[in-house]
Tab-separated table of C-alpha atoms in Angstrom:
chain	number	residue	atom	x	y	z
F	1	UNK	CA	113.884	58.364	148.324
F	2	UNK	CA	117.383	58.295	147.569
F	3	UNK	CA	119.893	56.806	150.573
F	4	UNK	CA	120.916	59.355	153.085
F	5	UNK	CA	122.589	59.455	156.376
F	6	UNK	CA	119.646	59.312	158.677
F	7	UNK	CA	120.352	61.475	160.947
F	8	UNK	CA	122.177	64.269	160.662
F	9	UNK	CA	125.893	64.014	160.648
F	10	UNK	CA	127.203	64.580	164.264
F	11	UNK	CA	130.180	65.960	165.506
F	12	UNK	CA	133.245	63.516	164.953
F	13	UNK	CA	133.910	61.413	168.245
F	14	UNK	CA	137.239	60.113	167.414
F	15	UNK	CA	138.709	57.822	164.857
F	16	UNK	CA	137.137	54.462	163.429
F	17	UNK	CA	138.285	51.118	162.807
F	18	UNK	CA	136.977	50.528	159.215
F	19	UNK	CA	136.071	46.747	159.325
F	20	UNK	CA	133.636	45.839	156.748
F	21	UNK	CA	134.671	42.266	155.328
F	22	UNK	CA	133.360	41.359	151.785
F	23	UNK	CA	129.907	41.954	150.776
F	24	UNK	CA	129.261	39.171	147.810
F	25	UNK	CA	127.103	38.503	145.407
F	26	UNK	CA	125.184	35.295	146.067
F	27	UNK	CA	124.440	35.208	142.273
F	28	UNK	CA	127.991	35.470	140.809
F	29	UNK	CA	130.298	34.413	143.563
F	30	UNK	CA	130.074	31.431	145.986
F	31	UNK	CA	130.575	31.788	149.655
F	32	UNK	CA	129.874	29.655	152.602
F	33	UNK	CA	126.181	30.248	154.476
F	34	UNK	CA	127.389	31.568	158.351
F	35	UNK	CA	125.568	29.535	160.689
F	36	UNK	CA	127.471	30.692	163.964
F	37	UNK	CA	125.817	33.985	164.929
F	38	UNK	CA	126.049	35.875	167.604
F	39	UNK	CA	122.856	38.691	168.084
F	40	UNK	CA	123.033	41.468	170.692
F	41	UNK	CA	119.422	42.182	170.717
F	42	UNK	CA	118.519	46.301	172.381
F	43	UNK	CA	115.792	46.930	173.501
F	44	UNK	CA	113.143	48.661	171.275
F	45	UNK	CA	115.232	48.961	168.575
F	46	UNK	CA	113.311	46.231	166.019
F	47	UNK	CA	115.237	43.153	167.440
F	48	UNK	CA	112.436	41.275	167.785
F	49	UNK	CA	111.749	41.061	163.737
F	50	UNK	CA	115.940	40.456	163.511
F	51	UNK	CA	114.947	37.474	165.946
F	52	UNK	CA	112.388	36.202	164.000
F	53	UNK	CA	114.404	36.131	161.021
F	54	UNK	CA	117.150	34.152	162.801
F	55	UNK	CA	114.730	31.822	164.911
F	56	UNK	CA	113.038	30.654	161.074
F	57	UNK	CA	116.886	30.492	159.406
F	58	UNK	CA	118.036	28.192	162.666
F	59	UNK	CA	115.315	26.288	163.044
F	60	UNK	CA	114.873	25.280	159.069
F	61	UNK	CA	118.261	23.629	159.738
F	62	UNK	CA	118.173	22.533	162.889
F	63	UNK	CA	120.803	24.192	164.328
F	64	UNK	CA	120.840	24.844	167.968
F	65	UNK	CA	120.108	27.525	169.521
F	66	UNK	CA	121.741	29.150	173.305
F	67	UNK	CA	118.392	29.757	175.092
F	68	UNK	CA	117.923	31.485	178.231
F	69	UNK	CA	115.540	29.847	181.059
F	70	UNK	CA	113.010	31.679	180.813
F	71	UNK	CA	113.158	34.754	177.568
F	72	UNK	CA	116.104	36.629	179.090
F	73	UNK	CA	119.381	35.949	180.628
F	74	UNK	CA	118.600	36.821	183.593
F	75	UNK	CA	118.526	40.770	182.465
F	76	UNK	CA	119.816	43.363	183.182
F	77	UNK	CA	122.577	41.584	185.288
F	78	UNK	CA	125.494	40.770	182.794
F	79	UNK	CA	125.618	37.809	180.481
F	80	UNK	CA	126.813	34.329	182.241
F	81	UNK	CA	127.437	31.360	180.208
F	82	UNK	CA	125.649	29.590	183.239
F	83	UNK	CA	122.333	31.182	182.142
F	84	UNK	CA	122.090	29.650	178.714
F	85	UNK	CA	119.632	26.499	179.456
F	86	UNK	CA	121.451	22.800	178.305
F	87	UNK	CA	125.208	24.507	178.641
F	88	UNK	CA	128.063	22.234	179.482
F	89	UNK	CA	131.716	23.602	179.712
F	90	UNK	CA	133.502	23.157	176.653
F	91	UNK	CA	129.997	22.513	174.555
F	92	UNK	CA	129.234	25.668	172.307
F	93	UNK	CA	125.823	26.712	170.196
F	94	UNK	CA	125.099	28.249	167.140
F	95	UNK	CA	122.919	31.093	167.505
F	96	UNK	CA	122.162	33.151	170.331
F	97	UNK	CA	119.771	36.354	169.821
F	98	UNK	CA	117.473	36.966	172.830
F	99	UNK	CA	118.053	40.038	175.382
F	100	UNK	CA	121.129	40.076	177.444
F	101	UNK	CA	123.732	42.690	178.692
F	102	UNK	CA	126.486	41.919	176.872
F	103	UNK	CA	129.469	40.093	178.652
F	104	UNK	CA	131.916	39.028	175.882
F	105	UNK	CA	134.114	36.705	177.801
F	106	UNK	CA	130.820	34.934	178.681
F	107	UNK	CA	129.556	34.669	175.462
F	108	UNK	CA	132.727	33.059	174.168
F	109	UNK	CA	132.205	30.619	176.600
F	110	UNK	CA	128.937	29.243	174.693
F	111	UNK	CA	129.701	30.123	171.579
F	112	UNK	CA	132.247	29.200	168.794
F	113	UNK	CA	135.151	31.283	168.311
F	114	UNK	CA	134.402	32.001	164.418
F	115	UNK	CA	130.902	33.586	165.130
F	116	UNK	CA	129.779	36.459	163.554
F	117	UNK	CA	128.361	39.360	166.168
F	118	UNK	CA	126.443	41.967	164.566
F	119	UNK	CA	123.674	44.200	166.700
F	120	UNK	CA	121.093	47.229	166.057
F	121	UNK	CA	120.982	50.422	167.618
F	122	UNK	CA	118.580	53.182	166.917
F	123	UNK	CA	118.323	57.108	167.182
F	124	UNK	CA	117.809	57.445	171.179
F	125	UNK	CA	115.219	60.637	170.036
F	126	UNK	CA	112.536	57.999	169.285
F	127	UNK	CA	114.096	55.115	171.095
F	128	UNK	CA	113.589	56.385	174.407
F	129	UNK	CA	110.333	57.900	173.698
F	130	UNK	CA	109.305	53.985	172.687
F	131	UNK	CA	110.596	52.671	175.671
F	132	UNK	CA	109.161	55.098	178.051
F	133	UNK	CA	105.664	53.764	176.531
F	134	UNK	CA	106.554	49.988	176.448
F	135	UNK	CA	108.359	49.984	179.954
F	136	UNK	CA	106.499	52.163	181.825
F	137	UNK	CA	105.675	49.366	184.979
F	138	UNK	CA	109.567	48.026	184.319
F	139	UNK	CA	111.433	51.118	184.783
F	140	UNK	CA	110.638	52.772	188.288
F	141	UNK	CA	111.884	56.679	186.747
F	142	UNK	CA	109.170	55.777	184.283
F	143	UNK	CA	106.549	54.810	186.279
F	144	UNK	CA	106.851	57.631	188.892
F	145	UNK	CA	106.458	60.362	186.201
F	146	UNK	CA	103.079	61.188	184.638
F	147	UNK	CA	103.960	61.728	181.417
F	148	UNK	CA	106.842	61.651	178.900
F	149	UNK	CA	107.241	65.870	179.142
F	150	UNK	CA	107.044	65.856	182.783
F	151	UNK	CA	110.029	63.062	182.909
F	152	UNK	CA	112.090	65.198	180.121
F	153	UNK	CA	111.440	68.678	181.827
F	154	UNK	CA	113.365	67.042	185.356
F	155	UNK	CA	114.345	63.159	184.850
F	156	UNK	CA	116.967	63.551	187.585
F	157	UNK	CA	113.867	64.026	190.174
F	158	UNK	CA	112.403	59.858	188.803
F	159	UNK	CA	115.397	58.684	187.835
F	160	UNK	CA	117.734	56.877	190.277
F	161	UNK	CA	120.893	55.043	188.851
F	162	UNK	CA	120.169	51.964	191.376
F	163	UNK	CA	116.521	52.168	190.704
F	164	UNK	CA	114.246	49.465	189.331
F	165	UNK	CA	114.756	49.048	185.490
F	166	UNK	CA	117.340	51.919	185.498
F	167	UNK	CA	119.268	50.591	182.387
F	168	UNK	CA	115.856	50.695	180.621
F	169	UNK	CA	115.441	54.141	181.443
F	170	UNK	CA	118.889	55.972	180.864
F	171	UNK	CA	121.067	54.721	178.247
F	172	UNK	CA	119.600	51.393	177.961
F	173	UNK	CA	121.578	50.484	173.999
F	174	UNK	CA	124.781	51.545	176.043
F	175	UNK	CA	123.582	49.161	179.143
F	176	UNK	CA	122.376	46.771	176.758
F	177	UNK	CA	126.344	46.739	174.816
F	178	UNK	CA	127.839	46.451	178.306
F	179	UNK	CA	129.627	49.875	178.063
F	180	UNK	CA	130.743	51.178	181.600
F	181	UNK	CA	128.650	53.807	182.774
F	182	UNK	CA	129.221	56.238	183.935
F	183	UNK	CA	131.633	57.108	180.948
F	184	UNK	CA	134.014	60.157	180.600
F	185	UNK	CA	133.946	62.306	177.133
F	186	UNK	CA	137.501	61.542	176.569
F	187	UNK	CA	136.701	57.586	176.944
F	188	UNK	CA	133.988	57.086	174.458
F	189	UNK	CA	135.776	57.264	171.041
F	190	UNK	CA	138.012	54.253	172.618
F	191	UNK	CA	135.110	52.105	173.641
F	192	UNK	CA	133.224	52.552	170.731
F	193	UNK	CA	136.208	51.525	168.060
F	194	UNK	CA	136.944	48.598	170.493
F	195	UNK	CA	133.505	47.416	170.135
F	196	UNK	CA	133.166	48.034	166.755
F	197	UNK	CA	136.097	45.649	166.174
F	198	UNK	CA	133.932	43.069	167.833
F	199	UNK	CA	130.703	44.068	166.089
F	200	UNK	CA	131.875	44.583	162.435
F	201	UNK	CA	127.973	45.061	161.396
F	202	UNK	CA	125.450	47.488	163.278
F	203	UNK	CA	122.081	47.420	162.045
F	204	UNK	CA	119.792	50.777	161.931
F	205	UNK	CA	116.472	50.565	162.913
F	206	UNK	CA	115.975	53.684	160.638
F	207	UNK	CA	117.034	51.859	157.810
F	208	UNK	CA	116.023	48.571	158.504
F	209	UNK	CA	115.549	46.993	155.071
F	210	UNK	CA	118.484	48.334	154.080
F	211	UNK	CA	120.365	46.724	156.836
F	212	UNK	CA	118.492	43.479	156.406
F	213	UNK	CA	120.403	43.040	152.620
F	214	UNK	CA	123.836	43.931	154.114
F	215	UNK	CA	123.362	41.777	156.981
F	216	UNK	CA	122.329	38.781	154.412
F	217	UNK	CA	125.031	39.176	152.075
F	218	UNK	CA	127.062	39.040	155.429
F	219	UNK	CA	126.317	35.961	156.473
F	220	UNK	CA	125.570	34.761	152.718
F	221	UNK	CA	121.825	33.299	153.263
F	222	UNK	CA	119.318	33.349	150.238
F	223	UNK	CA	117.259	36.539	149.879
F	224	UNK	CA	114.035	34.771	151.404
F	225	UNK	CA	115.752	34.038	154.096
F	226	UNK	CA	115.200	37.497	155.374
F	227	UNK	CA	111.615	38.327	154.407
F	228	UNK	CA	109.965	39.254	157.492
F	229	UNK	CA	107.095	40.867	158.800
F	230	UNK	CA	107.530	44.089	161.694
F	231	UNK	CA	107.006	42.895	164.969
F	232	UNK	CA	106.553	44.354	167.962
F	233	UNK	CA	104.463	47.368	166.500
F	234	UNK	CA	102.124	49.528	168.900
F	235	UNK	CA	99.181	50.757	167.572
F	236	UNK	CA	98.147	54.547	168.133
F	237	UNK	CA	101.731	55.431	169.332
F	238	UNK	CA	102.697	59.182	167.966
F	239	UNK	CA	106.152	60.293	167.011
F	240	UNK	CA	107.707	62.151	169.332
F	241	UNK	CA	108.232	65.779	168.785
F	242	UNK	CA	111.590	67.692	167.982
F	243	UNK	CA	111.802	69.050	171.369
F	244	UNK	CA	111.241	65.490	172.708
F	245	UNK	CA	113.702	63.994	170.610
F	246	UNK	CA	116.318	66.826	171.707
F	247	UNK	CA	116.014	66.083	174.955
F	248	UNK	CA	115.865	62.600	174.587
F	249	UNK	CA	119.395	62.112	173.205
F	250	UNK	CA	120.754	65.066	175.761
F	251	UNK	CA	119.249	62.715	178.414
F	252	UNK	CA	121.006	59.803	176.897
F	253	UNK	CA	124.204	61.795	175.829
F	254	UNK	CA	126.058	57.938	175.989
F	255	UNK	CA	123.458	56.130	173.537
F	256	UNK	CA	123.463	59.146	171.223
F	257	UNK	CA	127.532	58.685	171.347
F	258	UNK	CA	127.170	55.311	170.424
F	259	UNK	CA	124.091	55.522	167.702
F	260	UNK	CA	126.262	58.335	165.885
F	261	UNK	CA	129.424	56.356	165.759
F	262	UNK	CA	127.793	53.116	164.612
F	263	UNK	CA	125.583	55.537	162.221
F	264	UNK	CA	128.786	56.461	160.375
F	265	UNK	CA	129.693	52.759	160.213
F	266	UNK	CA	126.808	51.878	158.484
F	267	UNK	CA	127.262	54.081	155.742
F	268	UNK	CA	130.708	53.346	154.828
F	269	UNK	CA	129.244	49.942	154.659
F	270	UNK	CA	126.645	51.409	152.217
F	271	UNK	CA	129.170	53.014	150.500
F	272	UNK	CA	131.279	49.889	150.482
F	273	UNK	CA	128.312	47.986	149.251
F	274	UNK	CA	126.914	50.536	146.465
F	275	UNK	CA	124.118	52.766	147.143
F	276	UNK	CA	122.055	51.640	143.866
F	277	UNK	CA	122.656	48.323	144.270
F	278	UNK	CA	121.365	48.703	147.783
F	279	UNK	CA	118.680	50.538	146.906
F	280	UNK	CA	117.164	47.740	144.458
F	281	UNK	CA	118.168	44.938	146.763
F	282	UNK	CA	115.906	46.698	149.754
F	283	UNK	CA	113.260	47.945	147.260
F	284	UNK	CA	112.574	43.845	145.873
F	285	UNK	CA	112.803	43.080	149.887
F	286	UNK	CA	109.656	45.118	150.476
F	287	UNK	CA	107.649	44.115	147.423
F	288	UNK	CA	108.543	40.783	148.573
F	289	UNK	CA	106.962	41.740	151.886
F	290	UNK	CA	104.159	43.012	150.734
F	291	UNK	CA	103.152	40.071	148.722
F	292	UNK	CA	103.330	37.738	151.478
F	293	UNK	CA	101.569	40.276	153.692
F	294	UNK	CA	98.905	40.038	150.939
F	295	UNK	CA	98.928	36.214	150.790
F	296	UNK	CA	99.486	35.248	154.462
F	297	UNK	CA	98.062	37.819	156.590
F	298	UNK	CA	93.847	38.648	157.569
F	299	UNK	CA	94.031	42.689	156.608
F	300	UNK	CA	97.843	42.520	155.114
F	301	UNK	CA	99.303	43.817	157.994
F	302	UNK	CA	99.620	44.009	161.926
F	303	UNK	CA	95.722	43.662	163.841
F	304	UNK	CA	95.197	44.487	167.568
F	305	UNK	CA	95.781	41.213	169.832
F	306	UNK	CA	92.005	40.815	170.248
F	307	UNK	CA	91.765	40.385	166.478
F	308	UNK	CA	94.088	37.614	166.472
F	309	UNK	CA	91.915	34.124	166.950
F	310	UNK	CA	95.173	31.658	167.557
F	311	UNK	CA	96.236	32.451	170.708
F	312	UNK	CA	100.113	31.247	169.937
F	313	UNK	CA	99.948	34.437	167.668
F	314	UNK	CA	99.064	36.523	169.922
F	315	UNK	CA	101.818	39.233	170.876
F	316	UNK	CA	102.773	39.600	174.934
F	317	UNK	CA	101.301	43.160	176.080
F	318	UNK	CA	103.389	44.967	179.190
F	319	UNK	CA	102.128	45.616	181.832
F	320	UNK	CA	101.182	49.061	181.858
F	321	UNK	CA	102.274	50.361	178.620
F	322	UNK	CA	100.437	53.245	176.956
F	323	UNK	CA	99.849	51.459	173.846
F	324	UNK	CA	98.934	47.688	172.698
F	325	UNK	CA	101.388	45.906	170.927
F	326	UNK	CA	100.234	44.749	167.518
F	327	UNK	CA	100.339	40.863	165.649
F	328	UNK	CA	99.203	38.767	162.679
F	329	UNK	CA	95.937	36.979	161.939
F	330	UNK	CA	96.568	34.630	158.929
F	331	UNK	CA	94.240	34.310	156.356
F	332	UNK	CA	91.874	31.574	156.788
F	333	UNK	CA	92.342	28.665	153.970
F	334	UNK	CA	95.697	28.562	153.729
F	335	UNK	CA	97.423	25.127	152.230
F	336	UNK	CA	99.081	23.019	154.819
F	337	UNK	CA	102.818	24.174	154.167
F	338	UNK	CA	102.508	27.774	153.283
F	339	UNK	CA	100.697	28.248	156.811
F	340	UNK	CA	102.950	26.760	158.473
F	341	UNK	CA	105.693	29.450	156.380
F	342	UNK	CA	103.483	32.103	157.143
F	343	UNK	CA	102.780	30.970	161.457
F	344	UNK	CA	106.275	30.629	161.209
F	345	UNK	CA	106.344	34.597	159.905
F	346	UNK	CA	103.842	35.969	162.014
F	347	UNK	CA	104.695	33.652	165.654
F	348	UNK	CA	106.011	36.616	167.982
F	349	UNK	CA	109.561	36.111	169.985
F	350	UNK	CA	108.106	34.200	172.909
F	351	UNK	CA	105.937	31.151	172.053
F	352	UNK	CA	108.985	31.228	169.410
F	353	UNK	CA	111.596	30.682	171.662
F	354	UNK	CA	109.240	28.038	173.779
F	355	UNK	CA	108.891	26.040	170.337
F	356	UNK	CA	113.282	25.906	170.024
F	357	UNK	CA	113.115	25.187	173.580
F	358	UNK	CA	110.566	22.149	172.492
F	359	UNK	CA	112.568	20.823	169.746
F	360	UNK	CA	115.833	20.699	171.391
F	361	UNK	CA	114.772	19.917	174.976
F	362	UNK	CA	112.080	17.496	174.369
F	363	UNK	CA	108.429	17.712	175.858
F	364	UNK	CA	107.511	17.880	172.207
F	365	UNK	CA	109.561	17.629	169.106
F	366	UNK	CA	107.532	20.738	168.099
F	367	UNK	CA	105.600	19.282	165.164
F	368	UNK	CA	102.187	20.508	167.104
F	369	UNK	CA	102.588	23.998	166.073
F	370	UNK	CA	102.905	23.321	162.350
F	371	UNK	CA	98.775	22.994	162.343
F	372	UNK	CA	98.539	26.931	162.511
């Protein structure tokens, strides 16, 4: 289908800082590979693929990663430099992409001060009907109400704003970008063009392929460099309705603010870019896709956790969510070094991150996990 504003246009918010650098052709023009990135990852947005893509790009050349203790710096209180595991004042990283409320004087302090920061943000009408699935034992409004219509008809009788998992629940992208809440009407255009100055690239989750070509001619990698598979996925999960998704981005009037603003930004960038050329670039990204789905993966595609025979590729399942979260099985008889691409493909966010955790903090240089 032709490119089109995913959502319908809203209601102008204010005026926008139009920074969209140089998009370049790899083919015709050189530019240097970026290598100092800076990832908000939101929750239930598609981050985790985006992570996967920048765990494979890092680790290929060994750059080194700012990784949290555990998976998360210590969310959902705000970013501290202290929290990155290895930091030393004055020391700084090149990549950091797992969850965090975004502090950016704190993430200066770890990273490099010609980082690129780019994030993803997606229509809070299905985003918060994903999350009130995925995080229904994290988020106390959540768990208290029986079902996702009984929690839209009155969320102010579950939700509490100093409840358990409360940023989860109620404008969790706007939590998650470190926006103060609450906000006033008048505010919002402000904060959003002051944090689009610092996030010149927003992904949408809508379009994510799309966003996957401007992010790489962004940071100038090669186009396989971004083939990746859809993590995360839950299997038997139904779209919400309309009336659900109205009263989903009512609920979370601030996310809805913020996915509409950064929606506009994305198609000047398309616009910017070329539609066409866009178009091609993200159609030859999914036949790419598709082939190594075919060549790497038992069924092509996602398989319930119990399917799934290594259990390093086995995806983590909340507690308490209404659906089970989907992996990869590869296909059996794979040569050595195109398993290893495709483990590498299909390995979900945590055992990931343990394996960069390995290979830069020792207990294993991380060479036993390229048997998949």
């Amino acid at each position: 289908a032709p490119l089109a504003p995913a959502a319908p246009a809203p209601r102008r918010l204010g005026g926008n800082i139009g920074i969209w650098g140089k998009y370049r052709d790899l083919g015709a023009a050189r530019c240097r590979p970026v290598s100092h990135i800076v990832f908000l990852k939101t929750h239930k947005t598609g981050g985790s693929s985006v992570v996967n893509v920048l765990s494979r790009y890092g680790e290929s050349r060994q750059l080194r990663f700012a990784l949290p203790q555990r998976y998360q710096f210590r969310y959902p209180e705000p970013f501290r430099a202290e929290s990155v595991r290895g930091f030393r004042p004055g020391e700084t990283f090149d990549i950091i992409c797992h969850h965090m409320r975004f502090s950016p004087t704190e993430v200066q302090r770890v990273m490099p001060n010609d980082s690129f920061y780019f994030s993803i943000v997606r229509d809070p009408g299905t985003q918060g009907a994903s999350a009130f699935s995925y995080f229904r034992a994290a988020a106390a409004a959540f768990r208290r109400a029986p079902s996702l219509d009984a929690f839209l008809a009155a969320p102010r009788r579950f939700f509490g704003p100093g409840g358990r998992g409360a940023g989860l629940a109620r404008n969790p992208q706007w939590f998650d970008f470190g926006l103060p809440e609450p906000a006033a009407a008048a505010e919002v255009p402000a904060l959003l063009a002051r944090l689009e100055r610092r996030f010149p690239l927003v992904l949408l989750a809508e379009r994510f392929d799309e966003s996957l070509v401007l992010l790489r001619h962004r940071l100038c990698w090669p186009r396989a460099a971004v083939d990746v598979f859809a993590h995360n996925t839950r299997g038997g999960a139904a779209a919400p309705t309309a009336a659900q998704r109205r009263r989903l981005r009512a609920w979370n009037a601030l996310d809805w603010a913020l996915y509409s603003h950064f929606n506009r930004s994305f198609w000047r960038h398309v616009q910017r870019f070329g539609a066409a050329r866009l178009q091609e670039e993200a159609a030859e990204l999914r036949r790419r896709r598709r082939r190594l789905q075919e060549r790497c993966l038992r069924g092509a595609g996602p398989v319930p956790a119990a399917a799934i025979a290594e259990p390093r590729l086995r995806p983590f399942q909340p507690p308490g969510a209404e659906h089970a979260v989907l992996g990869f099985a590869l296909r059996p008889g794979l040569p050595p070094a195109e398993r290893r691409r495709c483990g590498r493909m299909a390995l979900p966010e945590l055992p990931y991150t343990d394996l960069l955790a390995r290979r830069q903090f020792g207990n294993g240089n991380g060479t036993e996990w390229d048997d998949f």
